[in-house]
Amino acid sequence: MPFDPQQLERAFAFDPDTVRDLRERWARLITDAVWGELKTGTIGAVPRLRKRLLELGENLRSMLSDRAWIPHERERVKGAMAASLNLRDSLQQTDRAAKLLNGGADFEAFEADYLAFRKSLLTFIEQHEQIWGDLLESLYDDAPDDDRDED
């Protein structure tokens, strides 16, 4: 099947409602982590959580970045896949930091919000990784044999 340039554009057309929802959920989490009453028995755990949440937001932003400036389709998709992997790694780091929380007046609400955000984020990541993986495969299927050796 020949490469469809419209398919590439659709692969980077993020659902605005989903993006808005993820941004709002993340903003609520970072606000709660900074201003909420969260406790842990581990020294430095709450500041580390704040840092991890900030990195998570930065990596989400990176995944959503416009890649239209990248001239080669494969490189555009590979860059998006790399950003997605970074986002997954950042989520794992945040999970580890969040697991150290064990109390405080805002703990239960924060935990529920975090788990809901995490679920939505993973669904979003998996959906786009599938789209990009299929697209990348089609781009390699259409590539001349010489181009395949370069990657």
PDB file of C-alpha atoms in Angstrom:
ATOM      1  CA  MET A   1       0.000   0.000   0.000  1.00  0.00           C
ATOM      2  CA  PRO A   2       1.518   3.363  -0.996  1.00  0.00           C
ATOM      3  CA  PHE A   3       2.252   5.976   1.633  1.00  0.00           C
ATOM      4  CA  ASP A   4      -0.620   8.389   2.256  1.00  0.00           C
ATOM      5  CA  PRO A   5       0.581  11.876   3.321  1.00  0.00           C
ATOM      6  CA  GLN A   6      -2.855  12.514   4.865  1.00  0.00           C
ATOM      7  CA  GLN A   7      -2.277   9.518   7.129  1.00  0.00           C
ATOM      8  CA  LEU A   8       0.843  11.244   8.449  1.00  0.00           C
ATOM      9  CA  GLU A   9      -1.119  14.417   9.187  1.00  0.00           C
ATOM     10  CA  ARG A  10      -3.863  12.432  10.950  1.00  0.00           C
ATOM     11  CA  ALA A  11      -1.225  10.628  13.047  1.00  0.00           C
ATOM     12  CA  PHE A  12      -0.255  13.961  14.602  1.00  0.00           C
ATOM     13  CA  ALA A  13      -3.750  15.380  14.935  1.00  0.00           C
ATOM     14  CA  PHE A  14      -4.208  15.010  18.677  1.00  0.00           C
ATOM     15  CA  ASP A  15      -7.766  15.125  19.950  1.00  0.00           C
ATOM     16  CA  PRO A  16      -8.084  18.610  21.496  1.00  0.00           C
ATOM     17  CA  ASP A  17     -10.513  17.434  24.195  1.00  0.00           C
ATOM     18  CA  THR A  18      -8.137  14.679  25.299  1.00  0.00           C
ATOM     19  CA  VAL A  19      -5.160  17.047  25.299  1.00  0.00           C
ATOM     20  CA  ARG A  20      -7.116  19.643  27.312  1.00  0.00           C
ATOM     21  CA  ASP A  21      -8.217  16.961  29.777  1.00  0.00           C
ATOM     22  CA  LEU A  22      -4.654  15.680  30.250  1.00  0.00           C
ATOM     23  CA  ARG A  23      -3.319  19.216  30.717  1.00  0.00           C
ATOM     24  CA  GLU A  24      -5.997  20.086  33.269  1.00  0.00           C
ATOM     25  CA  ARG A  25      -5.480  16.859  35.207  1.00  0.00           C
ATOM     26  CA  TRP A  26      -1.708  17.356  35.207  1.00  0.00           C
ATOM     27  CA  ALA A  27      -2.082  20.991  36.347  1.00  0.00           C
ATOM     28  CA  ARG A  28      -4.311  19.872  39.226  1.00  0.00           C
ATOM     29  CA  LEU A  29      -1.744  17.259  40.252  1.00  0.00           C
ATOM     30  CA  ILE A  30       1.164  19.696  40.210  1.00  0.00           C
ATOM     31  CA  THR A  31      -0.896  22.228  42.182  1.00  0.00           C
ATOM     32  CA  ASP A  32      -1.830  19.590  44.761  1.00  0.00           C
ATOM     33  CA  ALA A  33       1.764  18.390  45.003  1.00  0.00           C
ATOM     34  CA  VAL A  34       2.990  21.939  45.669  1.00  0.00           C
ATOM     35  CA  TRP A  35       0.158  23.302  47.807  1.00  0.00           C
ATOM     36  CA  GLY A  36      -1.607  20.211  49.135  1.00  0.00           C
ATOM     37  CA  GLU A  37      -0.996  18.438  52.407  1.00  0.00           C
ATOM     38  CA  LEU A  38       0.833  15.261  51.397  1.00  0.00           C
ATOM     39  CA  LYS A  39       2.961  13.276  53.821  1.00  0.00           C
ATOM     40  CA  THR A  40       5.513  10.527  53.669  1.00  0.00           C
ATOM     41  CA  GLY A  41       8.015   8.916  55.988  1.00  0.00           C
ATOM     42  CA  THR A  42      10.811   9.391  53.447  1.00  0.00           C
ATOM     43  CA  ILE A  43      12.812  12.609  53.635  1.00  0.00           C
ATOM     44  CA  GLY A  44      12.738  14.511  50.339  1.00  0.00           C
ATOM     45  CA  ALA A  45       9.984  12.374  48.799  1.00  0.00           C
ATOM     46  CA  VAL A  46       7.447  15.172  48.279  1.00  0.00           C
ATOM     47  CA  PRO A  47       9.941  17.537  46.575  1.00  0.00           C
ATOM     48  CA  ARG A  48      11.065  14.591  44.417  1.00  0.00           C
ATOM     49  CA  LEU A  49       7.428  13.942  43.473  1.00  0.00           C
ATOM     50  CA  ARG A  50       7.038  17.594  42.466  1.00  0.00           C
ATOM     51  CA  LYS A  51      10.113  17.317  40.274  1.00  0.00           C
ATOM     52  CA  ARG A  52       8.856  14.090  38.678  1.00  0.00           C
ATOM     53  CA  LEU A  53       5.432  15.612  37.998  1.00  0.00           C
ATOM     54  CA  LEU A  54       7.086  18.621  36.358  1.00  0.00           C
ATOM     55  CA  GLU A  55       9.198  16.316  34.174  1.00  0.00           C
ATOM     56  CA  LEU A  56       6.084  14.333  33.315  1.00  0.00           C
ATOM     57  CA  GLY A  57       4.356  17.501  32.104  1.00  0.00           C
ATOM     58  CA  GLU A  58       7.434  18.504  30.099  1.00  0.00           C
ATOM     59  CA  ASN A  59       7.569  15.080  28.459  1.00  0.00           C
ATOM     60  CA  LEU A  60       3.863  15.188  27.661  1.00  0.00           C
ATOM     61  CA  ARG A  61       4.418  18.583  26.059  1.00  0.00           C
ATOM     62  CA  SER A  62       7.299  17.124  24.064  1.00  0.00           C
ATOM     63  CA  MET A  63       5.143  14.287  22.769  1.00  0.00           C
ATOM     64  CA  LEU A  64       2.518  16.825  21.660  1.00  0.00           C
ATOM     65  CA  SER A  65       5.069  19.074  19.935  1.00  0.00           C
ATOM     66  CA  ASP A  66       4.551  19.963  16.308  1.00  0.00           C
ATOM     67  CA  ARG A  67       6.941  17.959  14.192  1.00  0.00           C
ATOM     68  CA  ALA A  68       5.870  19.365  10.813  1.00  0.00           C
ATOM     69  CA  TRP A  69       9.253  21.099  10.525  1.00  0.00           C
ATOM     70  CA  ILE A  70      10.991  17.717  10.210  1.00  0.00           C
ATOM     71  CA  PRO A  71      11.296  17.118   6.445  1.00  0.00           C
ATOM     72  CA  HIS A  72      11.448  13.297   6.401  1.00  0.00           C
ATOM     73  CA  GLU A  73       8.318  11.404   7.354  1.00  0.00           C
ATOM     74  CA  ARG A  74      10.175   8.547   9.023  1.00  0.00           C
ATOM     75  CA  GLU A  75      12.230  10.906  11.151  1.00  0.00           C
ATOM     76  CA  ARG A  76       9.083  12.734  12.197  1.00  0.00           C
ATOM     77  CA  VAL A  77       7.444   9.508  13.340  1.00  0.00           C
ATOM     78  CA  LYS A  78      10.619   8.181  14.962  1.00  0.00           C
ATOM     79  CA  GLY A  79      10.949  11.441  16.906  1.00  0.00           C
ATOM     80  CA  ALA A  80       7.387  11.122  18.146  1.00  0.00           C
ATOM     81  CA  MET A  81       7.998   7.517  19.187  1.00  0.00           C
ATOM     82  CA  ALA A  82      11.128   8.574  21.088  1.00  0.00           C
ATOM     83  CA  ALA A  83       9.150  11.315  22.858  1.00  0.00           C
ATOM     84  CA  SER A  84       6.507   8.754  23.763  1.00  0.00           C
ATOM     85  CA  LEU A  85       9.126   6.421  25.241  1.00  0.00           C
ATOM     86  CA  ASN A  86      10.520   9.322  27.282  1.00  0.00           C
ATOM     87  CA  LEU A  87       7.006  10.050  28.507  1.00  0.00           C
ATOM     88  CA  ARG A  88       6.553   6.409  29.541  1.00  0.00           C
ATOM     89  CA  ASP A  89       9.862   6.494  31.416  1.00  0.00           C
ATOM     90  CA  SER A  90       8.878   9.725  33.130  1.00  0.00           C
ATOM     91  CA  LEU A  91       5.559   8.171  34.154  1.00  0.00           C
ATOM     92  CA  GLN A  92       7.419   5.234  35.725  1.00  0.00           C
ATOM     93  CA  GLN A  93       9.646   7.615  37.673  1.00  0.00           C
ATOM     94  CA  THR A  94       6.584   9.536  38.848  1.00  0.00           C
ATOM     95  CA  ASP A  95       4.887   6.284  39.869  1.00  0.00           C
ATOM     96  CA  ARG A  96       7.870   5.445  42.065  1.00  0.00           C
ATOM     97  CA  ALA A  97       7.805   8.879  43.685  1.00  0.00           C
ATOM     98  CA  ALA A  98       4.028   8.784  44.230  1.00  0.00           C
ATOM     99  CA  LYS A  99       4.197   5.375  45.908  1.00  0.00           C
ATOM    100  CA  LEU A 100       6.181   6.914  48.760  1.00  0.00           C
ATOM    101  CA  LEU A 101       3.222   9.084  49.795  1.00  0.00           C
ATOM    102  CA  ASN A 102       1.240   7.641  52.674  1.00  0.00           C
ATOM    103  CA  GLY A 103      -0.756  10.367  54.355  1.00  0.00           C
ATOM    104  CA  GLY A 104      -1.869  13.934  54.736  1.00  0.00           C
ATOM    105  CA  ALA A 105      -5.264  15.590  54.431  1.00  0.00           C
ATOM    106  CA  ASP A 106      -5.038  15.660  50.617  1.00  0.00           C
ATOM    107  CA  PHE A 107      -3.502  12.212  50.129  1.00  0.00           C
ATOM    108  CA  GLU A 108      -6.637  10.272  49.144  1.00  0.00           C
ATOM    109  CA  ALA A 109      -7.807  12.893  46.652  1.00  0.00           C
ATOM    110  CA  PHE A 110      -4.306  13.205  45.179  1.00  0.00           C
ATOM    111  CA  GLU A 111      -3.981   9.439  44.856  1.00  0.00           C
ATOM    112  CA  ALA A 112      -7.373   9.145  43.099  1.00  0.00           C
ATOM    113  CA  ASP A 113      -6.536  12.047  40.771  1.00  0.00           C
ATOM    114  CA  TYR A 114      -3.115  10.616  39.997  1.00  0.00           C
ATOM    115  CA  LEU A 115      -4.454   7.154  39.190  1.00  0.00           C
ATOM    116  CA  ALA A 116      -7.158   8.622  36.926  1.00  0.00           C
ATOM    117  CA  PHE A 117      -4.578  10.807  35.152  1.00  0.00           C
ATOM    118  CA  ARG A 118      -2.230   7.845  34.796  1.00  0.00           C
ATOM    119  CA  LYS A 119      -4.951   5.707  33.220  1.00  0.00           C
ATOM    120  CA  SER A 120      -5.926   8.439  30.737  1.00  0.00           C
ATOM    121  CA  LEU A 121      -2.296   9.140  29.899  1.00  0.00           C
ATOM    122  CA  LEU A 122      -1.483   5.478  29.249  1.00  0.00           C
ATOM    123  CA  THR A 123      -4.533   5.122  27.012  1.00  0.00           C
ATOM    124  CA  PHE A 124      -3.417   8.215  25.087  1.00  0.00           C
ATOM    125  CA  ILE A 125       0.181   6.978  24.779  1.00  0.00           C
ATOM    126  CA  GLU A 126      -0.819   3.484  23.663  1.00  0.00           C
ATOM    127  CA  GLN A 127      -3.243   4.828  21.071  1.00  0.00           C
ATOM    128  CA  HIS A 128      -0.617   7.053  19.475  1.00  0.00           C
ATOM    129  CA  GLU A 129       2.189   4.517  19.696  1.00  0.00           C
ATOM    130  CA  GLN A 130      -0.029   2.084  17.779  1.00  0.00           C
ATOM    131  CA  ILE A 131      -0.801   4.688  15.107  1.00  0.00           C
ATOM    132  CA  TRP A 132       2.848   5.705  14.805  1.00  0.00           C
ATOM    133  CA  GLY A 133       4.074   2.111  14.803  1.00  0.00           C
ATOM    134  CA  ASP A 134       1.711   1.213  11.961  1.00  0.00           C
ATOM    135  CA  LEU A 135       2.686   4.354  10.086  1.00  0.00           C
ATOM    136  CA  LEU A 136       6.388   3.697  10.566  1.00  0.00           C
ATOM    137  CA  GLU A 137       5.935   0.160   9.285  1.00  0.00           C
ATOM    138  CA  SER A 138       4.126   1.445   6.183  1.00  0.00           C
ATOM    139  CA  LEU A 139       6.888   3.997   5.612  1.00  0.00           C
ATOM    140  CA  TYR A 140       9.516   1.254   5.751  1.00  0.00           C
ATOM    141  CA  ASP A 141       7.433  -0.975   3.485  1.00  0.00           C
ATOM    142  CA  ASP A 142       7.405   1.800   0.872  1.00  0.00           C
ATOM    143  CA  ALA A 143      11.113   2.639   1.223  1.00  0.00           C
ATOM    144  CA  PRO A 144      13.589   1.517  -1.431  1.00  0.00           C
ATOM    145  CA  ASP A 145      15.969  -1.165  -0.166  1.00  0.00           C
ATOM    146  CA  ASP A 146      18.825   1.379   0.009  1.00  0.00           C
ATOM    147  CA  ASP A 147      16.926   3.542   2.542  1.00  0.00           C
ATOM    148  CA  ARG A 148      16.251   0.612   4.851  1.00  0.00           C
ATOM    149  CA  ASP A 149      19.971   0.076   5.363  1.00  0.00           C
ATOM    150  CA  GLU A 150      20.403   3.652   6.633  1.00  0.00           C
ATOM    151  CA  ASP A 151      18.095   3.152   9.616  1.00  0.00           C
TER     152      ASP A 151
END
